[in-house]
Coordinates of C-alpha atoms in Angstrom, one line a residue:
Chain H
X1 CA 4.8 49.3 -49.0
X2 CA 4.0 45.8 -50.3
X3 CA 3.8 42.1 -49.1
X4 CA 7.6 41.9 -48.0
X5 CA 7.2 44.9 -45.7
X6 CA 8.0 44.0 -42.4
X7 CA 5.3 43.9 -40.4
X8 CA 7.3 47.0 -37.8
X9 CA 7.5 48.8 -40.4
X10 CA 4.1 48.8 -41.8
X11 CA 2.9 49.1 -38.2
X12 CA 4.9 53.0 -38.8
X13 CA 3.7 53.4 -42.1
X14 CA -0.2 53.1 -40.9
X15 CA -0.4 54.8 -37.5
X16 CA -2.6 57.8 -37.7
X17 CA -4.0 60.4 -35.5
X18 CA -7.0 58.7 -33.4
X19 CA -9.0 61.4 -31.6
X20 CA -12.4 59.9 -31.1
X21 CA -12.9 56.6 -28.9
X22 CA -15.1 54.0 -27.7
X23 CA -16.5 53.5 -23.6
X24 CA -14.3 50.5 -23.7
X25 CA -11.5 50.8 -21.0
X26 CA -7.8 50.0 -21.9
X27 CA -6.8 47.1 -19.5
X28 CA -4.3 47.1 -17.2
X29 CA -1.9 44.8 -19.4
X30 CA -2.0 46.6 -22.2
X31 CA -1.4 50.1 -20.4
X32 CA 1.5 48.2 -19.1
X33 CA 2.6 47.3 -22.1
X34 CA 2.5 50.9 -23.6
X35 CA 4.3 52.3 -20.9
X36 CA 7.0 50.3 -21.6
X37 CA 7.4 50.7 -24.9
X38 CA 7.2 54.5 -24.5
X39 CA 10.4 54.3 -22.4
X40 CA 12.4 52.6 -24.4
X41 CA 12.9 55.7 -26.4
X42 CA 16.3 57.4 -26.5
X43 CA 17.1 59.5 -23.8
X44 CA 20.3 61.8 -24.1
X45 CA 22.9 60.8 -22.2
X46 CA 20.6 58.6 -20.7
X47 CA 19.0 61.1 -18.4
X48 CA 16.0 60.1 -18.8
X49 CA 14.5 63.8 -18.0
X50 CA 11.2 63.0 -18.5
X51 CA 8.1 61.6 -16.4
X52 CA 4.2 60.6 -17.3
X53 CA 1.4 60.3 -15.6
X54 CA -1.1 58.2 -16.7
X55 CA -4.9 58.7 -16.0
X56 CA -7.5 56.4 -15.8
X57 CA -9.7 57.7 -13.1
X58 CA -13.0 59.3 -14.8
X59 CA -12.9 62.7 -12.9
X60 CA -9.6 63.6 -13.5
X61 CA -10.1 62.6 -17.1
X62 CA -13.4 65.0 -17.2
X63 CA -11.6 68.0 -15.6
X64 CA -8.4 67.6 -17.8
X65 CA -10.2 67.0 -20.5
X66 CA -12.1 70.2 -19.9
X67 CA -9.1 72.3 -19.8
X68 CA -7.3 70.8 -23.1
X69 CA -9.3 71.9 -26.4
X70 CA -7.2 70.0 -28.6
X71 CA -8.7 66.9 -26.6
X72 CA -12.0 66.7 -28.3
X73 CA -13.3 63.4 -26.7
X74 CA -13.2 61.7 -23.4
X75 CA -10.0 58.9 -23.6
X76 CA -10.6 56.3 -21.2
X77 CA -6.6 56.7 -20.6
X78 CA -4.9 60.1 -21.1
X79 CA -0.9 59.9 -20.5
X80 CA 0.6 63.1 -19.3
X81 CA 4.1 63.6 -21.0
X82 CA 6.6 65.6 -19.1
X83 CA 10.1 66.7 -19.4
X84 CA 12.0 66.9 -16.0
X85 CA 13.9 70.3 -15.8
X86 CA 15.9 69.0 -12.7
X87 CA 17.6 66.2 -14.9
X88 CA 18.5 68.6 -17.5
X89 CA 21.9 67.8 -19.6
X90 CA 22.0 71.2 -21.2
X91 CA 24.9 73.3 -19.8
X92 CA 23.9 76.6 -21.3
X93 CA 20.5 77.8 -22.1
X94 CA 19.6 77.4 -25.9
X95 CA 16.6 77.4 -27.8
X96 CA 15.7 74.2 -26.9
X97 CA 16.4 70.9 -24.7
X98 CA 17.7 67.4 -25.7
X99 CA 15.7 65.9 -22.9
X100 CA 12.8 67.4 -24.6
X101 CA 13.2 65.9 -27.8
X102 CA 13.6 62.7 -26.0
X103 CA 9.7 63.3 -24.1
X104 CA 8.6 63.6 -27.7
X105 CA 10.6 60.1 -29.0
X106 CA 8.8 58.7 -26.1
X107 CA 5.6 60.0 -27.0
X108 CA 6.0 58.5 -30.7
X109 CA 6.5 55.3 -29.3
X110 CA 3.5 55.4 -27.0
X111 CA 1.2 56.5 -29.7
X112 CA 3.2 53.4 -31.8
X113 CA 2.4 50.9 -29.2
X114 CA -0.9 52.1 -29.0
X115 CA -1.2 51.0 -33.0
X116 CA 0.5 47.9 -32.7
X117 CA -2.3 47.0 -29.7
X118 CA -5.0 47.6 -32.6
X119 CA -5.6 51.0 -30.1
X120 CA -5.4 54.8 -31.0
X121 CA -4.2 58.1 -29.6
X122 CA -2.6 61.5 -30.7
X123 CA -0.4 63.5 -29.0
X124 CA -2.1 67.0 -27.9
X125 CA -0.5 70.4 -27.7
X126 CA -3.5 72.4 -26.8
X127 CA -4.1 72.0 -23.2
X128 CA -4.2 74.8 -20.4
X129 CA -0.8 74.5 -18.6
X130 CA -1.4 75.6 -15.3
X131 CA -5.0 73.7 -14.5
X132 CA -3.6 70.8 -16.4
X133 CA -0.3 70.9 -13.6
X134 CA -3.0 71.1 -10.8
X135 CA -5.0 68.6 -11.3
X136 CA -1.8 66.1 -12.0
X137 CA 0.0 67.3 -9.1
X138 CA 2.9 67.9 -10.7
X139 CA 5.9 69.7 -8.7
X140 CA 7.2 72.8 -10.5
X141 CA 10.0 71.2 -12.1
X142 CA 8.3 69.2 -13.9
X143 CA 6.9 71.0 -17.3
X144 CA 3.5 68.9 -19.1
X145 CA 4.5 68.7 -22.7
X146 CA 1.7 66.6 -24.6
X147 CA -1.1 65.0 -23.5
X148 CA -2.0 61.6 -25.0
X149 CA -5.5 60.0 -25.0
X150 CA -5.5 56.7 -25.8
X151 CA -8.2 54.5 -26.6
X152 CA -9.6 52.0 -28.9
X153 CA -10.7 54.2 -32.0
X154 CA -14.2 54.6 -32.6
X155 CA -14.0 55.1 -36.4
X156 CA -11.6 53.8 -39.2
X157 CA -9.4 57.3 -39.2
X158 CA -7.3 58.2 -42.5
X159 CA -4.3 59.6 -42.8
X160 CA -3.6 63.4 -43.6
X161 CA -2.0 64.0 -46.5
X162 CA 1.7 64.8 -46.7
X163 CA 4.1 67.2 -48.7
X164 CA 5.2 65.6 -51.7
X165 CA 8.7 64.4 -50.3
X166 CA 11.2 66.2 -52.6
X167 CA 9.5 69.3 -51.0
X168 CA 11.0 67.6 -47.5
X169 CA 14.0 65.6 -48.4
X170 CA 17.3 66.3 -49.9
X171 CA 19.7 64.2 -50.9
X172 CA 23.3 65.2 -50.1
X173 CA 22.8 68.9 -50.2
X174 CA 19.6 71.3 -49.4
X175 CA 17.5 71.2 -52.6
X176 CA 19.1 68.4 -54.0
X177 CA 16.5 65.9 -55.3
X178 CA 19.0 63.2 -56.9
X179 CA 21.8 61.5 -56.1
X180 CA 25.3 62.9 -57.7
Chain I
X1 CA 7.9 40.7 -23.6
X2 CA 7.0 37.1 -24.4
X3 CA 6.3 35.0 -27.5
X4 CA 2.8 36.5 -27.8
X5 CA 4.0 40.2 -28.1
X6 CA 3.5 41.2 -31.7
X7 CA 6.5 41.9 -34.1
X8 CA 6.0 45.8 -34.0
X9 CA 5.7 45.9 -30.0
X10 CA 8.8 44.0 -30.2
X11 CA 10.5 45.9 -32.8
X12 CA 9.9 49.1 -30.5
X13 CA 11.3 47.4 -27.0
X14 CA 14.2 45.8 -28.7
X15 CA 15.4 48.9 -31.0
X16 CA 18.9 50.5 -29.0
X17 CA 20.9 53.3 -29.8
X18 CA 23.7 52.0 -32.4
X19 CA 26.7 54.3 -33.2
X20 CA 29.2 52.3 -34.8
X21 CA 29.0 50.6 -38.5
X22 CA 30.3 48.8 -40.8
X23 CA 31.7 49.8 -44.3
X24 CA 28.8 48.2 -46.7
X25 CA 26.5 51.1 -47.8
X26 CA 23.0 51.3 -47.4
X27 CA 20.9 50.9 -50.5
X28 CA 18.3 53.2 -52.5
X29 CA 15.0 51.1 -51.4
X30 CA 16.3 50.7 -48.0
X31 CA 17.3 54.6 -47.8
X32 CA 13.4 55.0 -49.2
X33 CA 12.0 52.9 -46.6
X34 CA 13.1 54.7 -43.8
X35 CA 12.8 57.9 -45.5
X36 CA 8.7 56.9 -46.3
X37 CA 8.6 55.6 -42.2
X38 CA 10.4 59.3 -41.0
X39 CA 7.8 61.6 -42.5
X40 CA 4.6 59.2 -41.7
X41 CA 5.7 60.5 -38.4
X42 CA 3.0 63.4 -36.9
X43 CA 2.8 66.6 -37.2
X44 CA 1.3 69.2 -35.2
X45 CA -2.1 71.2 -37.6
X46 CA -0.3 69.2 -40.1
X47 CA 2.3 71.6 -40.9
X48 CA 5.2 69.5 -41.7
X49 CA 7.3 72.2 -40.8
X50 CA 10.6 69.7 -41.4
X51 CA 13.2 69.2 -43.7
X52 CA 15.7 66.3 -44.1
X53 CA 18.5 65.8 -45.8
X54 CA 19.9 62.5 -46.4
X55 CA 24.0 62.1 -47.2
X56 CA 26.2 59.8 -48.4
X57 CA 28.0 61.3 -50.6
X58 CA 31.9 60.6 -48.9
X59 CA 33.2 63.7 -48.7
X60 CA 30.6 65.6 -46.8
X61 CA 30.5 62.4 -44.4
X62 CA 34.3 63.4 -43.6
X63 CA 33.3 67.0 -43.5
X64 CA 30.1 66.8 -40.9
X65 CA 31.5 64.6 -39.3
X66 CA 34.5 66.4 -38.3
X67 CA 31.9 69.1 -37.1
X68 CA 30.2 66.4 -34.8
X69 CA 32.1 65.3 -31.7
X70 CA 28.5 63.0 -31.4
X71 CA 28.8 61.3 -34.6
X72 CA 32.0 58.8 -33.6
X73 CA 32.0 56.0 -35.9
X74 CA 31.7 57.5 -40.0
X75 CA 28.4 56.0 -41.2
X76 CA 27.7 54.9 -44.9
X77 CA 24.6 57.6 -44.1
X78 CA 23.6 60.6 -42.2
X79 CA 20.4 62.1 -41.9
X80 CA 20.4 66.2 -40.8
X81 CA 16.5 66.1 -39.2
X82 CA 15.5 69.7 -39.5
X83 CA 12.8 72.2 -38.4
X84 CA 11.5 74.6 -40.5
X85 CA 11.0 77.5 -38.7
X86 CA 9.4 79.4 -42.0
X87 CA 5.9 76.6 -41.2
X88 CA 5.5 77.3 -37.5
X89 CA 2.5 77.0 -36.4
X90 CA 3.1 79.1 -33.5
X91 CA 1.7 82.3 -33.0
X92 CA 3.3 83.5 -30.0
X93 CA 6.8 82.9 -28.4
X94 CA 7.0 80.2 -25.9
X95 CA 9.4 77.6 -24.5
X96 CA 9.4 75.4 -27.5
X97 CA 7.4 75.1 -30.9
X98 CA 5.0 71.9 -31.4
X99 CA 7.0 71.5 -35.2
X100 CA 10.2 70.7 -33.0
X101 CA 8.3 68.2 -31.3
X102 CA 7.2 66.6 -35.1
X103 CA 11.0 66.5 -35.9
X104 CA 11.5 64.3 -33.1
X105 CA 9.5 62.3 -33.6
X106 CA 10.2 62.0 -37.3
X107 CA 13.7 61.0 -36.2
X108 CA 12.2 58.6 -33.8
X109 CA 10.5 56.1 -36.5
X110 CA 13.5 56.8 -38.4
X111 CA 15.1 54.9 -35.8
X112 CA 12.7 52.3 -35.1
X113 CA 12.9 52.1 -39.4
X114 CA 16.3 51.2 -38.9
X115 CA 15.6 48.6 -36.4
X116 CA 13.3 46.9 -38.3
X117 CA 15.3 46.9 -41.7
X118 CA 18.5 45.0 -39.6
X119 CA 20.3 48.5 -39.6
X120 CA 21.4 50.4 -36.5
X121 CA 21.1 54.1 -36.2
X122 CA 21.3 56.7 -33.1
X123 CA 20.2 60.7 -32.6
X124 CA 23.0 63.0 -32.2
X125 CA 22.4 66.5 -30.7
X126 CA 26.3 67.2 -29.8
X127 CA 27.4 68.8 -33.7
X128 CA 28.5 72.7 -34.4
X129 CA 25.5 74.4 -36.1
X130 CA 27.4 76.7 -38.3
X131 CA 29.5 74.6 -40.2
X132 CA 26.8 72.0 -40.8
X133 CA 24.1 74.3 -42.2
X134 CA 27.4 75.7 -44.1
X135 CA 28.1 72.1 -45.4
X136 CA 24.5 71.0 -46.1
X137 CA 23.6 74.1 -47.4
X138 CA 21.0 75.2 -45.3
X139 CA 19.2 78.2 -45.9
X140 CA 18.5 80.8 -42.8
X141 CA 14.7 79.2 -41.5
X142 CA 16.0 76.0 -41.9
X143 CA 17.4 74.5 -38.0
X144 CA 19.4 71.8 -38.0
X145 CA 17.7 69.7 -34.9
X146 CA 19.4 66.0 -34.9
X147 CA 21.9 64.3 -36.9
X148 CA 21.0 61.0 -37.5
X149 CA 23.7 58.3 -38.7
X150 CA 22.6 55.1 -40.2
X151 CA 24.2 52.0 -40.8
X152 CA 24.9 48.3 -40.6
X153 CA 26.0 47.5 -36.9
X154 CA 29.6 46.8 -36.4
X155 CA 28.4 45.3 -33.1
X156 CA 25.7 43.8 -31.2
X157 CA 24.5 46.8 -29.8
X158 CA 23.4 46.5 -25.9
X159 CA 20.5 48.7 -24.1
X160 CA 21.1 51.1 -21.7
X161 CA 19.8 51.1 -18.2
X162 CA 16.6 52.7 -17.3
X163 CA 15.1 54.0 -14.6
X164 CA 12.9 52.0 -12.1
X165 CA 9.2 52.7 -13.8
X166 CA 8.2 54.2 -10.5
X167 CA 10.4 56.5 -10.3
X168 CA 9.3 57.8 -14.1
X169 CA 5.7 56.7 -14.1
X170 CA 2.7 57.5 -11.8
X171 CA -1.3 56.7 -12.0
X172 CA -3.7 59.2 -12.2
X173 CA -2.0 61.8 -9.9
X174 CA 2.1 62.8 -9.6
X175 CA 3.7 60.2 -7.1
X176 CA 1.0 58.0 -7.0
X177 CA 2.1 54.2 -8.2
X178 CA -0.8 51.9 -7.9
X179 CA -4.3 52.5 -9.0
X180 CA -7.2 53.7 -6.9

């Protein structure tokens, strides 16, 4: 990454997990603007088998919060990600869903937005299902995959180290480091 | 969107699914780019439990993409995102696995990589398993998830139709649309 780097590109080269936030709200126009962005994801076969619930009001953020370890502060805005099983493509069952990937996708975007809004989240797998589905009314069909706070970061966070890359990526054929 | 929205928000409401491309190939420090963007991705107790492998080599091009009635257009790249089941994090079986999730998103700033770098690029799930890992060389923990071709657009792609926000979006509780 240098000075010629696009600025959407450095935007996904510096997003990092935010867990801990400031009191300050998030304003309606920037939740707005989130939401959008998080839809704009792909969706297979445009199905669009997914829905979120966004939560602002303090209560509901207290009790979900208390049910969700991996949530270790209070957000001022936690976004419910969900994949719709009744708008399922898959015709047989297999280990896993395209519409799910796409909730995911969606979520990257979110916590994208959320960076490019000078804002921070993380997406959380450690919640409570079933109290999590109560509180959020949501009908049986409808399975909570991450929660997202979101909020305006209350510290400078750093990024986690990675694997060195030729650990990750091949080139051409698995294990292959350089190009034939 | 309007002329204030910043170039990453932008870059994130514009990007569309591309799937057909032109012959010029797609260069080392671009290939690096998005490669750099895909694993800045997150990743759940960061376990990077992915693998990717990045072809262009021509003849398997031909090859997976005979095996992938998803991937219609042959692109100068293709990018097999893959879990590695061997770095779950998961202790006990359950719909899904949180390093699946990761992948996804992985491929999703992939995508948005593309985007920024003038390129198109789209996620196919629709390829046979067996003969990609066969082609790729992919050893048994290793699950092909997405395949991901890359390329210069032949065409000015066009975004698909979503769904009225309300329909995908509530506030604070399921089926609720405007804020207490």
């Amino acid at each position: 990454m240098d000075e010629g780097t696009p600025d959407a590109l450095r935007m996904l080269l510096t997003r990092t997990v935010v867990r801990q936030f400031t009191d300050r709200p998030v304003g309606d126009e920037l939740v707005e603007l989130m939401l959008e962005a998080m839809v704009a994801a792909p969706s297979a076969s445009n199905r669009q088998a997914w829905a979120f619930v966004a939560v602002r009001d303090p209560r509901t953020l207290r009790l979900v919060t208390a049910f969700s370890p991996g949530v270790i502060d209070r957000p001022p805005l936690l976004v419910a990600a969900c994949f719709d099983r009744s708008r399922t493509a898959r015709r047989r069952p297999g280990p896993w869903d395209e519409g799910l990937l796409c909730v995911a996708m969606a979520v990257q975007n979110l916590l994208l937005a959320a960076h490019a809004l000078g804002l921070g989240a993380c997406p959380v797998a450690s919640f409570r299902a079933g109290p999590v589905r109560r509180l959020l009314g949501l009908p049986a069909h409808i399975d909570p995959v991450l929660l997202v706070p979101v909020g305006h970061p209350a510290r400078l966070p750093t990024r986690a180290p990675r694997r060195d890359q030729k650990e990750v990526i091949s080139h051409d054929f698995w294990g292959r480091h350089d190009r034939a």
